[in-house]
Amino acid sequence: MFSRIMVANRGEIALRIIRACREMGIETVAICSKSDENARYLKQADITVCIGPPESDGSYLNIPSIISAAEITDIEAIHPGYGFLSEVGHFAEVCESSNIVFVGPRSEVLKKLGNKTEARKIAIANKVPVVPGSESVVKDQQQALDIAHKIGYPVIIKASAGGGGRGMRVAHNNISLVNSLAIAQREAESAFKDPSIYIEKYIEDARHVEVQIFGDNYGNIIHLGERDCTLQRRHQKLVEESPSPSISERLREDICKAAVKIARAVNYTNAGTVEFLVDKEGKFYFIEVNTRLQVEHPVTEMVTGIDLVKQQIRIAYGERLNIKQKKINNQGVSLECRVYAEDPSNGFRPQPGKITMYNPPGGRGVRVDSHVHAGYEISPYYDSLISKVIVNQKTREEAIACMKRALNEYEIEGIKTTIPLSLELISHPQFANGNINTNFVENLLSKG
Ligand code: ADP
C-alpha cells in the first residue's frame, strides 16, 4: 500500500480523505492556502504545505505549486477530492508524467468524459438513451434554431465543459434562444475557458437519478446502486438519497446497467458517477459522467457499508476490486442534507465570518461530515458548503424523521445556514410522498 498520499483539496472533503488514510495507516500531506493556514482540520494531516494565496487560482488550482509540494514531501499519490483539480485531465496528466499516482481515472478518460458533447457521443454509440438534442457542439445561431425546431421547445443550452450547475439556460421560443445563446457562450468562456455549447430538449418535471460506478485496472466494473438528487436549487443539489423513491425495480436495473455500459465503453477506472434524468413517463436519459468522488458519496457508503475513499485508494494502488456485483446488498434508506453557509431568507447570500457556537447532531444512524467548529472562520474565497448531515434508517419514513431530528439538534451560531430551509423541504408532504421534480425548490421559493 502507499505510505504517503497528498490530499489536494480543502475543507470537509480534505478531512474525509485524511481520515480514511489514517485508518489505512497511510501518512498524509495536506495542502492549504494562506486563508486556511490555521484551520484545525489540518492538524489531522502528518504534514501541511501552504502552497499559495487565498485565491484558488494561486493555490488549490495552482498545478506547479501542488506538484512542487508533492516533490518536496515525497508523496506517491494525490487524491484530488471533488471540485478544484479533480476533473482536470491536464492535472492527471502532469501527475502521470511526474510518476505520481492520480487517485481517479486516467487523464485520457477525464478528458473524454469531461467534454459533455463527447460523453453524449459515447452514450449514443453504446445505445444508452440521451436527451434529444444537438449531435455535437452548436456552431451558430441558425444551427441552434434548426435543432430547437426539430426537438421542440423548451430547450436547454449547456456548456460542453460545464459543471456545478453553471452556464445552463432554458429557452422557450426563438427569441429567447437567440438571446440566451450569446450569453451562454460568454458565460461558458468566462467560467470554463471554453465557449462551446450544445442544446438538449428541456425535460420538464424531471428527476435526477445517478449511479455510482467503480472500475479497477483489470477491466472489472461494478455499480453500487443509485442516488436520487432531485431536490436542487438552481441545478445544484441540496438533498440526496438512496434508493431513489420514484423508480421501479425494473427501471433501477436498466439505469444501473446503462451506467456500467458507459463505464465499460471507456474502460473506466476508479470511482465515477453516471448521471441521468428520468421524465414523467419513466423514460431515462443520460446527461453526463462525473469522473471523481461526489459530494454525496456518503449516501452510498451508508446503504452499501463500503468506504468509497478507501476503495478509491486501493484501486489507485493497483489492487483488484474485491467486491462482487452480486454481493452488494444495499440496506435501508439513506438521506443527505448539505449545509451551506448561506442565508436563504436573503437571496442565499454567502455568510463568511466566525462560527461562535457549534454543536452538531449525533445519535443512531447519524453521520456529520464537516471540518468546522466553534471559532472556525468561514472564508469568503471558497464554496459555501460547510457540512453534510447523512442518516441511514430502515425505511424512508424513519430516515426523514431521523433527519428532521438531527437538523433540529444542529446548533450553529454566528452565521446563517441553509438548515432551516432543508428542514422545511424535507418536512413537505410532497417530499414525503417522493413526488417532486428538479423545480420543486424554485416553485416553493417563488410562492414565498
Ligand atoms: P452540471 O455538470 O453543471 O452539474 P448537469 O448536466 O449534470 O450539469 O445537469 C445538472 C442539473 O441541471 C440536472 O440535475 C437537472 O436538474 C438540470 N438539467 C440538465 N439538463 C437538463 C435537461 N435536458 N432538461 C431538464 N433539466 C436539465
PDB file of N, CA, C and O and ligand atoms in Angstrom, residues 116 131 156 158 162-166 168 198 200-204 206 208 229 232 235 237 275 277 287-288 290 438, ligand 1:
ATOM      1  N   LYS A 116     -18.783  17.276 -22.337  1.00  0.00           N
ATOM      2  CA  LYS A 116     -20.109  16.649 -22.272  1.00  0.00           C
ATOM      3  C   LYS A 116     -20.640  16.224 -23.645  1.00  0.00           C
ATOM      4  O   LYS A 116     -21.419  15.275 -23.723  1.00  0.00           O
ATOM      5  N   VAL A 131     -30.708  12.707 -23.902  1.00  0.00           N
ATOM      6  CA  VAL A 131     -31.780  13.675 -24.112  1.00  0.00           C
ATOM      7  C   VAL A 131     -31.706  14.103 -25.578  1.00  0.00           C
ATOM      8  O   VAL A 131     -30.611  14.417 -26.070  1.00  0.00           O
ATOM      9  N   ILE A 156     -32.718  23.464 -23.526  1.00  0.00           N
ATOM     10  CA  ILE A 156     -31.746  23.959 -22.541  1.00  0.00           C
ATOM     11  C   ILE A 156     -30.386  24.072 -23.238  1.00  0.00           C
ATOM     12  O   ILE A 156     -29.980  23.155 -23.959  1.00  0.00           O
ATOM     13  N   LYS A 158     -26.454  24.260 -22.861  1.00  0.00           N
ATOM     14  CA  LYS A 158     -25.491  23.833 -21.838  1.00  0.00           C
ATOM     15  C   LYS A 158     -24.058  24.002 -22.339  1.00  0.00           C
ATOM     16  O   LYS A 158     -23.793  23.867 -23.535  1.00  0.00           O
ATOM     17  N   GLY A 162     -19.082  22.380 -19.062  1.00  0.00           N
ATOM     18  CA  GLY A 162     -19.783  22.842 -17.860  1.00  0.00           C
ATOM     19  C   GLY A 162     -19.700  21.920 -16.659  1.00  0.00           C
ATOM     20  O   GLY A 162     -19.312  20.764 -16.753  1.00  0.00           O
ATOM     21  N   GLY A 163     -20.094  22.466 -15.528  1.00  0.00           N
ATOM     22  CA  GLY A 163     -20.132  21.708 -14.283  1.00  0.00           C
ATOM     23  C   GLY A 163     -20.695  22.590 -13.191  1.00  0.00           C
ATOM     24  O   GLY A 163     -20.802  23.811 -13.360  1.00  0.00           O
ATOM     25  N   GLY A 164     -21.092  21.948 -12.093  1.00  0.00           N
ATOM     26  CA  GLY A 164     -21.570  22.702 -10.931  1.00  0.00           C
ATOM     27  C   GLY A 164     -22.856  23.458 -11.192  1.00  0.00           C
ATOM     28  O   GLY A 164     -23.165  24.430 -10.513  1.00  0.00           O
ATOM     29  N   GLY A 165     -23.622  22.989 -12.186  1.00  0.00           N
ATOM     30  CA  GLY A 165     -24.912  23.613 -12.458  1.00  0.00           C
ATOM     31  C   GLY A 165     -24.801  24.992 -13.095  1.00  0.00           C
ATOM     32  O   GLY A 165     -25.794  25.693 -13.255  1.00  0.00           O
ATOM     33  N   ARG A 166     -23.571  25.376 -13.486  1.00  0.00           N
ATOM     34  CA  ARG A 166     -23.396  26.724 -14.031  1.00  0.00           C
ATOM     35  C   ARG A 166     -23.490  26.726 -15.559  1.00  0.00           C
ATOM     36  O   ARG A 166     -23.225  25.724 -16.207  1.00  0.00           O
ATOM     37  N   MET A 168     -26.104  27.109 -17.594  1.00  0.00           N
ATOM     38  CA  MET A 168     -27.232  26.484 -18.296  1.00  0.00           C
ATOM     39  C   MET A 168     -28.359  27.500 -18.437  1.00  0.00           C
ATOM     40  O   MET A 168     -28.622  28.251 -17.508  1.00  0.00           O
ATOM     41  N   TYR A 198     -23.935  23.262 -26.291  1.00  0.00           N
ATOM     42  CA  TYR A 198     -24.778  22.337 -27.032  1.00  0.00           C
ATOM     43  C   TYR A 198     -26.206  22.485 -26.530  1.00  0.00           C
ATOM     44  O   TYR A 198     -26.461  23.173 -25.526  1.00  0.00           O
ATOM     45  N   GLU A 200     -30.039  20.694 -25.586  1.00  0.00           N
ATOM     46  CA  GLU A 200     -30.848  19.499 -25.298  1.00  0.00           C
ATOM     47  C   GLU A 200     -32.295  19.922 -25.141  1.00  0.00           C
ATOM     48  O   GLU A 200     -32.587  21.069 -24.792  1.00  0.00           O
ATOM     49  N   LYS A 201     -33.185  18.998 -25.364  1.00  0.00           N
ATOM     50  CA  LYS A 201     -34.588  19.227 -25.035  1.00  0.00           C
ATOM     51  C   LYS A 201     -34.641  19.458 -23.529  1.00  0.00           C
ATOM     52  O   LYS A 201     -33.963  18.737 -22.770  1.00  0.00           O
ATOM     53  N   TYR A 202     -35.398  20.448 -23.063  1.00  0.00           N
ATOM     54  CA  TYR A 202     -35.535  20.645 -21.630  1.00  0.00           C
ATOM     55  C   TYR A 202     -36.600  19.670 -21.120  1.00  0.00           C
ATOM     56  O   TYR A 202     -37.756  19.714 -21.539  1.00  0.00           O
ATOM     57  N   ILE A 203     -36.176  18.742 -20.268  1.00  0.00           N
ATOM     58  CA  ILE A 203     -37.113  17.742 -19.742  1.00  0.00           C
ATOM     59  C   ILE A 203     -37.870  18.357 -18.574  1.00  0.00           C
ATOM     60  O   ILE A 203     -37.274  18.652 -17.528  1.00  0.00           O
ATOM     61  N   GLU A 204     -39.173  18.544 -18.778  1.00  0.00           N
ATOM     62  CA  GLU A 204     -39.958  19.166 -17.708  1.00  0.00           C
ATOM     63  C   GLU A 204     -40.322  18.114 -16.662  1.00  0.00           C
ATOM     64  O   GLU A 204     -40.495  16.944 -16.985  1.00  0.00           O
ATOM     65  N   ALA A 206     -38.546  16.743 -14.417  1.00  0.00           N
ATOM     66  CA  ALA A 206     -37.588  15.632 -14.401  1.00  0.00           C
ATOM     67  C   ALA A 206     -37.156  15.282 -12.983  1.00  0.00           C
ATOM     68  O   ALA A 206     -37.278  16.086 -12.060  1.00  0.00           O
ATOM     69  N   HIS A 208     -33.617  13.651 -11.041  1.00  0.00           N
ATOM     70  CA  HIS A 208     -32.200  13.398 -11.267  1.00  0.00           C
ATOM     71  C   HIS A 208     -31.827  12.094 -10.539  1.00  0.00           C
ATOM     72  O   HIS A 208     -31.951  12.001  -9.318  1.00  0.00           O
ATOM     73  N   CYS A 229     -31.096  12.711  -6.675  1.00  0.00           N
ATOM     74  CA  CYS A 229     -30.675  14.073  -6.285  1.00  0.00           C
ATOM     75  C   CYS A 229     -31.611  15.084  -6.933  1.00  0.00           C
ATOM     76  O   CYS A 229     -31.173  16.076  -7.537  1.00  0.00           O
ATOM     77  N   GLN A 232     -33.079  20.111  -5.807  1.00  0.00           N
ATOM     78  CA  GLN A 232     -31.989  21.013  -6.204  1.00  0.00           C
ATOM     79  C   GLN A 232     -32.484  22.445  -6.187  1.00  0.00           C
ATOM     80  O   GLN A 232     -33.679  22.701  -6.291  1.00  0.00           O
ATOM     81  N   HIS A 235     -30.120  24.064 -10.197  1.00  0.00           N
ATOM     82  CA  HIS A 235     -29.376  22.901 -10.711  1.00  0.00           C
ATOM     83  C   HIS A 235     -28.267  22.438  -9.768  1.00  0.00           C
ATOM     84  O   HIS A 235     -27.383  21.692 -10.170  1.00  0.00           O
ATOM     85  N   LYS A 237     -27.443  20.454  -6.175  1.00  0.00           N
ATOM     86  CA  LYS A 237     -28.116  19.530  -5.268  1.00  0.00           C
ATOM     87  C   LYS A 237     -28.162  20.049  -3.827  1.00  0.00           C
ATOM     88  O   LYS A 237     -27.191  20.612  -3.351  1.00  0.00           O
ATOM     89  N   GLU A 275     -24.742  10.227 -14.563  1.00  0.00           N
ATOM     90  CA  GLU A 275     -25.972  10.954 -14.217  1.00  0.00           C
ATOM     91  C   GLU A 275     -27.039  10.829 -15.307  1.00  0.00           C
ATOM     92  O   GLU A 275     -26.720  10.895 -16.499  1.00  0.00           O
ATOM     93  N   LEU A 277     -31.421  11.807 -16.260  1.00  0.00           N
ATOM     94  CA  LEU A 277     -32.697  12.424 -15.906  1.00  0.00           C
ATOM     95  C   LEU A 277     -33.772  11.396 -16.193  1.00  0.00           C
ATOM     96  O   LEU A 277     -33.659  10.623 -17.153  1.00  0.00           O
ATOM     97  N   ILE A 287     -27.162  12.178 -18.938  1.00  0.00           N
ATOM     98  CA  ILE A 287     -26.731  13.583 -19.112  1.00  0.00           C
ATOM     99  C   ILE A 287     -25.222  13.783 -19.013  1.00  0.00           C
ATOM    100  O   ILE A 287     -24.650  14.532 -19.773  1.00  0.00           O
ATOM    101  N   GLU A 288     -24.559  13.116 -18.070  1.00  0.00           N
ATOM    102  CA  GLU A 288     -23.099  13.307 -18.000  1.00  0.00           C
ATOM    103  C   GLU A 288     -22.466  12.299 -17.062  1.00  0.00           C
ATOM    104  O   GLU A 288     -23.153  11.589 -16.326  1.00  0.00           O
ATOM    105  N   ASN A 290     -19.606  12.223 -13.960  1.00  0.00           N
ATOM    106  CA  ASN A 290     -18.692  12.948 -13.088  1.00  0.00           C
ATOM    107  C   ASN A 290     -17.551  12.016 -12.738  1.00  0.00           C
ATOM    108  O   ASN A 290     -17.750  10.986 -12.098  1.00  0.00           O
ATOM    109  N   THR A 438     -37.160  18.457 -10.329  1.00  0.00           N
ATOM    110  CA  THR A 438     -35.999  19.338 -10.104  1.00  0.00           C
ATOM    111  C   THR A 438     -36.400  20.807  -9.913  1.00  0.00           C
ATOM    112  O   THR A 438     -35.565  21.616  -9.528  1.00  0.00           O
TER     113      THR A 438
HETATM  114  P1  ADP B   1     -23.614  20.176 -14.262  1.00  0.00           P
HETATM  115  O1  ADP B   1     -22.495  19.385 -14.845  1.00  0.00           O
HETATM  116  O2  ADP B   1     -23.410  21.639 -14.374  1.00  0.00           O
HETATM  117  O3  ADP B   1     -23.987  19.717 -12.894  1.00  0.00           O
HETATM  118  P2  ADP B   1     -25.726  18.562 -15.480  1.00  0.00           P
HETATM  119  O4  ADP B   1     -25.756  18.255 -16.929  1.00  0.00           O
HETATM  120  O5  ADP B   1     -25.245  17.477 -14.557  1.00  0.00           O
HETATM  121  O6  ADP B   1     -24.865  19.886 -15.211  1.00  0.00           O
HETATM  122  O7  ADP B   1     -27.151  18.999 -15.005  1.00  0.00           O
HETATM  123  C1  ADP B   1     -27.403  19.498 -13.707  1.00  0.00           C
HETATM  124  C2  ADP B   1     -28.892  19.662 -13.498  1.00  0.00           C
HETATM  125  O8  ADP B   1     -29.443  20.549 -14.487  1.00  0.00           O
HETATM  126  C3  ADP B   1     -29.702  18.396 -13.628  1.00  0.00           C
HETATM  127  O9  ADP B   1     -29.730  17.640 -12.443  1.00  0.00           O
HETATM  128  C4  ADP B   1     -31.076  18.970 -13.962  1.00  0.00           C
HETATM  129  O10 ADP B   1     -31.720  19.489 -12.823  1.00  0.00           O
HETATM  130  C5  ADP B   1     -30.729  20.130 -14.868  1.00  0.00           C
HETATM  131  N1  ADP B   1     -30.717  19.702 -16.293  1.00  0.00           N
HETATM  132  C6  ADP B   1     -29.640  19.379 -17.051  1.00  0.00           C
HETATM  133  N2  ADP B   1     -30.009  19.014 -18.296  1.00  0.00           N
HETATM  134  C7  ADP B   1     -31.362  19.099 -18.340  1.00  0.00           C
HETATM  135  C8  ADP B   1     -32.366  18.851 -19.344  1.00  0.00           C
HETATM  136  N3  ADP B   1     -32.050  18.460 -20.572  1.00  0.00           N
HETATM  137  N4  ADP B   1     -33.656  19.029 -19.002  1.00  0.00           N
HETATM  138  C9  ADP B   1     -34.018  19.431 -17.765  1.00  0.00           C
HETATM  139  N5  ADP B   1     -33.132  19.705 -16.774  1.00  0.00           N
HETATM  140  C10 ADP B   1     -31.823  19.537 -17.055  1.00  0.00           C
END
